[in-house]
PDB file of C-alpha atoms in Angstrom:
ATOM      1  CA  MET B  27       6.098  -8.175 -27.550  1.00 73.00           C
ATOM      2  CA  PRO B  28       7.638  -8.506 -24.264  1.00 75.00           C
ATOM      3  CA  PHE B  29       4.180  -7.150 -23.316  1.00 73.00           C
ATOM      4  CA  LEU B  30       2.217 -10.248 -24.155  1.00 80.00           C
ATOM      5  CA  ARG B  31       5.505 -12.779 -23.338  1.00 82.00           C
ATOM      6  CA  ALA B  32       4.122 -11.207 -19.063  1.00 82.00           C
ATOM      7  CA  LEU B  33      -0.009 -10.754 -19.334  1.00 89.00           C
ATOM      8  CA  PRO B  34      -0.100 -14.489 -18.310  1.00 91.00           C
ATOM      9  CA  ARG B  35       1.754 -13.782 -15.647  1.00 91.00           C
ATOM     10  CA  TRP B  36       0.174 -10.637 -14.438  1.00 91.00           C
ATOM     11  CA  LEU B  37      -2.840 -11.261 -15.147  1.00 93.00           C
ATOM     12  CA  LEU B  38      -2.587 -13.849 -12.505  1.00 93.00           C
ATOM     13  CA  GLY B  39      -0.990 -11.112 -10.211  1.00 93.00           C
ATOM     14  CA  ALA B  40      -4.150  -8.809 -11.272  1.00 94.00           C
ATOM     15  CA  SER B  41      -7.232 -11.458  -9.832  1.00 95.00           C
ATOM     16  CA  LEU B  42      -5.188 -12.191  -7.014  1.00 94.00           C
ATOM     17  CA  LEU B  43      -5.724  -8.815  -5.842  1.00 94.00           C
ATOM     18  CA  LEU B  44      -8.888  -9.254  -6.745  1.00 95.00           C
ATOM     19  CA  THR B  45      -9.254 -12.010  -4.841  1.00 96.00           C
ATOM     20  CA  PHE B  46      -8.085 -11.495  -1.543  1.00 96.00           C
ATOM     21  CA  ASP B  47      -9.980  -8.135  -2.053  1.00 96.00           C
ATOM     22  CA  LEU B  48     -13.301 -10.313  -1.838  1.00 97.00           C
ATOM     23  CA  ALA B  49     -12.272 -12.630   0.621  1.00 97.00           C
ATOM     24  CA  GLY B  50     -11.635  -9.541   3.114  1.00 96.00           C
ATOM     25  CA  ARG B  51     -14.552  -8.152   2.087  1.00 96.00           C
ATOM     26  CA  LEU B  52     -16.360 -11.176   2.292  1.00 97.00           C
ATOM     27  CA  LEU B  53     -14.691 -11.375   5.644  1.00 97.00           C
ATOM     28  CA  VAL B  54     -15.483  -8.864   7.191  1.00 96.00           C
ATOM     29  CA  ALA B  55     -19.674  -8.889   6.585  1.00 96.00           C
ATOM     30  CA  ALA B  56     -19.648 -12.312   7.495  1.00 97.00           C
ATOM     31  CA  LEU B  57     -18.131 -12.031  11.477  1.00 96.00           C
ATOM     32  CA  SER B  58     -19.004  -8.160  11.072  1.00 95.00           C
ATOM     33  CA  LEU B  59     -15.907  -6.762  11.708  1.00 93.00           C
ATOM     34  CA  PRO B  60     -15.099  -2.702  12.820  1.00 93.00           C
ATOM     35  CA  ILE B  61     -12.653  -2.776   9.607  1.00 91.00           C
ATOM     36  CA  PRO B  62     -12.722  -2.449   5.781  1.00 92.00           C
ATOM     37  CA  GLY B  63     -12.731  -5.381   3.789  1.00 93.00           C
ATOM     38  CA  PRO B  64     -10.194  -4.212   1.777  1.00 93.00           C
ATOM     39  CA  VAL B  65      -8.172  -3.579   4.544  1.00 93.00           C
ATOM     40  CA  MET B  66      -8.591  -7.002   5.592  1.00 95.00           C
ATOM     41  CA  GLY B  67      -7.773  -8.395   2.532  1.00 95.00           C
ATOM     42  CA  MET B  68      -4.502  -6.466   3.010  1.00 94.00           C
ATOM     43  CA  LEU B  69      -3.440  -8.631   5.825  1.00 95.00           C
ATOM     44  CA  LEU B  70      -4.765 -11.839   4.380  1.00 96.00           C
ATOM     45  CA  LEU B  71      -2.661 -11.334   1.130  1.00 95.00           C
ATOM     46  CA  LEU B  72       0.717 -10.018   3.295  1.00 93.00           C
ATOM     47  CA  LEU B  73      -0.298 -13.400   5.667  1.00 95.00           C
ATOM     48  CA  ALA B  74      -0.193 -15.340   2.507  1.00 95.00           C
ATOM     49  CA  MET B  75       2.916 -13.501   1.229  1.00 92.00           C
ATOM     50  CA  MET B  76       4.443 -14.308   4.751  1.00 92.00           C
ATOM     51  CA  LEU B  77       3.813 -18.160   4.248  1.00 94.00           C
ATOM     52  CA  TYR B  78       4.752 -18.613   0.718  1.00 92.00           C
ATOM     53  CA  GLY B  79       7.278 -16.898   1.414  1.00 90.00           C
ATOM     54  CA  ARG B  80       8.177 -14.566  -1.584  1.00 89.00           C
ATOM     55  CA  VAL B  81       5.762 -11.489  -3.618  1.00 90.00           C
ATOM     56  CA  PRO B  82       4.703 -14.473  -6.967  1.00 90.00           C
ATOM     57  CA  SER B  83       6.377 -12.168  -9.689  1.00 90.00           C
ATOM     58  CA  GLY B  84       2.354 -11.655 -11.367  1.00 91.00           C
ATOM     59  CA  LEU B  85       1.700  -9.444  -8.046  1.00 92.00           C
ATOM     60  CA  GLY B  86       5.021  -7.553  -8.639  1.00 91.00           C
ATOM     61  CA  LEU B  87       4.193  -7.199 -11.813  1.00 91.00           C
ATOM     62  CA  VAL B  88       0.328  -5.415 -11.260  1.00 92.00           C
ATOM     63  CA  GLY B  89       1.993  -3.742  -7.736  1.00 90.00           C
ATOM     64  CA  GLU B  90       5.329  -2.369 -10.407  1.00 90.00           C
ATOM     65  CA  GLN B  91       2.179  -0.995 -12.000  1.00 89.00           C
ATOM     66  CA  ILE B  92      -0.510   0.413  -9.500  1.00 89.00           C
ATOM     67  CA  LEU B  93       3.024   2.618  -7.544  1.00 88.00           C
ATOM     68  CA  ARG B  94       3.242   4.058 -10.827  1.00 89.00           C
ATOM     69  CA  VAL B  95      -0.649   5.863 -10.441  1.00 88.00           C
ATOM     70  CA  LEU B  96      -0.658   5.519  -7.510  1.00 84.00           C
ATOM     71  CA  VAL B  97      -1.053  10.336  -6.649  1.00 81.00           C
ATOM     72  CA  LEU B  98      -4.464   9.614  -9.381  1.00 82.00           C
ATOM     73  CA  ILE B  99      -5.621   6.366  -6.511  1.00 77.00           C
ATOM     74  CA  PHE B 100      -5.811   9.613  -4.214  1.00 75.00           C
ATOM     75  CA  LEU B 101      -7.103  12.201  -6.190  1.00 78.00           C
ATOM     76  CA  PRO B 102     -10.712  11.700  -5.517  1.00 78.00           C
ATOM     77  CA  ALA B 103     -10.080  11.778  -1.735  1.00 74.00           C
ATOM     78  CA  THR B 104      -8.295  15.015  -1.768  1.00 74.00           C
ATOM     79  CA  VAL B 105     -10.987  15.941  -3.664  1.00 79.00           C
ATOM     80  CA  GLY B 106     -12.901  14.868  -1.063  1.00 78.00           C
ATOM     81  CA  ILE B 107     -11.529  17.808   0.430  1.00 75.00           C
ATOM     82  CA  TYR B 108     -13.584  20.339  -1.367  1.00 76.00           C
ATOM     83  CA  TYR B 109     -16.829  18.971   0.615  1.00 79.00           C
ATOM     84  CA  LEU B 110     -15.310  19.352   3.740  1.00 78.00           C
ATOM     85  CA  ARG B 111     -15.102  23.643   3.928  1.00 76.00           C
ATOM     86  CA  ASP B 112     -18.235  23.324   6.533  1.00 80.00           C
ATOM     87  CA  LEU B 113     -16.076  22.195   8.867  1.00 79.00           C
ATOM     88  CA  SER B 114     -15.340  23.964  11.811  1.00 81.00           C
ATOM     89  CA  ARG B 115     -11.912  25.409  13.479  1.00 80.00           C
ATOM     90  CA  GLY B 116     -11.493  23.303  16.497  1.00 83.00           C
ATOM     91  CA  ASP B 117     -12.547  20.197  13.798  1.00 84.00           C
ATOM     92  CA  TRP B 118     -10.151  21.854  10.734  1.00 83.00           C
ATOM     93  CA  PHE B 119      -6.996  21.632  14.106  1.00 88.00           C
ATOM     94  CA  ALA B 120      -7.886  18.461  14.590  1.00 89.00           C
ATOM     95  CA  LEU B 121      -7.811  17.446  10.947  1.00 84.00           C
ATOM     96  CA  ILE B 122      -4.339  19.243  10.403  1.00 87.00           C
ATOM     97  CA  ALA B 123      -3.069  17.888  13.518  1.00 92.00           C
ATOM     98  CA  ALA B 124      -3.873  14.014  12.799  1.00 91.00           C
ATOM     99  CA  MET B 125      -2.816  14.905   8.978  1.00 87.00           C
ATOM    100  CA  VAL B 126       0.572  16.177  10.353  1.00 92.00           C
ATOM    101  CA  VAL B 127       0.410  13.312  12.800  1.00 95.00           C
ATOM    102  CA  GLY B 128      -0.011  11.074  10.407  1.00 91.00           C
ATOM    103  CA  THR B 129       3.159  11.940   7.989  1.00 91.00           C
ATOM    104  CA  LEU B 130       5.879  12.201  10.827  1.00 95.00           C
ATOM    105  CA  ILE B 131       3.743   8.416  11.648  1.00 95.00           C
ATOM    106  CA  SER B 132       4.950   7.150   8.325  1.00 93.00           C
ATOM    107  CA  ILE B 133       7.489   8.605   7.479  1.00 94.00           C
ATOM    108  CA  ALA B 134       9.661   6.941  11.100  1.00 96.00           C
ATOM    109  CA  LEU B 135       7.617   3.108   9.682  1.00 95.00           C
ATOM    110  CA  THR B 136       9.092   4.074   6.578  1.00 93.00           C
ATOM    111  CA  GLY B 137      12.369   4.730   7.468  1.00 94.00           C
ATOM    112  CA  LEU B 138      13.306   1.614  10.264  1.00 95.00           C
ATOM    113  CA  LEU B 139      11.643  -0.361   7.324  1.00 92.00           C
ATOM    114  CA  LEU B 140      13.826   0.373   5.437  1.00 92.00           C
ATOM    115  CA  ASN B 141      16.519   0.248   7.646  1.00 91.00           C
ATOM    116  CA  TYR B 142      15.448  -3.141   8.295  1.00 90.00           C
ATOM    117  CA  LEU B 143      15.547  -3.845   5.020  1.00 88.00           C
ATOM    118  CA  ILE B 144      18.395  -2.448   4.264  1.00 90.00           C
ATOM    119  CA  ARG B 145      20.246  -4.399   7.406  1.00 90.00           C
ATOM    120  CA  ARG B 146      19.027  -7.934   6.082  1.00 86.00           C
ATOM    121  CA  SER B 147      20.037  -7.722   2.468  1.00 85.00           C
ATOM    122  CA  GLY B 148      23.700  -7.339   3.831  1.00 80.00           C
ATOM    123  CA  ARG B 149      23.818  -3.760   2.161  1.00 64.00           C
ATOM    124  CA  GLY B 150      24.811  -1.665   4.942  1.00 52.00           C
ATOM    125  CA  GLY B 151      27.092  -3.844   6.953  1.00 52.00           C
ATOM    126  CA  GLY B 152      28.800  -1.277   8.558  1.00 52.00           C
ATOM    127  CA  SER B 153      32.131  -2.267   6.416  1.00 49.00           C
ATOM    128  CA  ALA B 154      31.928   0.951   4.372  1.00 46.00           C
ATOM    129  CA  ASP B 155      34.710   2.572   3.674  1.00 46.00           C
ATOM    130  CA  HIS B 156      34.376   6.802   3.165  1.00 44.00           C
ATOM    131  CA  GLY B 157      38.539   7.352   2.392  1.00 42.00           C
ATOM    132  CA  GLN B 158      39.032   7.464   6.386  1.00 41.00           C
TER     133      GLN B 158
END
């Protein structure tokens, strides 16, 4: 029963996520900030993990499971495109341009972050011998 052994850590990780989400929502509502509460909650969680120095194991467990079903989380947003069918041609051009530029920026930033993390972990230190 490995699941039952991991259950307390999983519940702790899920409660951390919900706590930071709620804290972000409350902070945004209290200060009338122009950003979504869950985004503020993620920033607070990032700050807490930077101060803690690592990802708590329970939060890691919950994060792995959320990443497995991430496509399902984006499904409602994708279905929402159906209701945008009455947009003008200029609106569609701006929407598609924003999606393409946003995707390219995300890919570039992900590559830079991956490169930084590989160098930091010492695995890509440049001592690789490619048989030359």
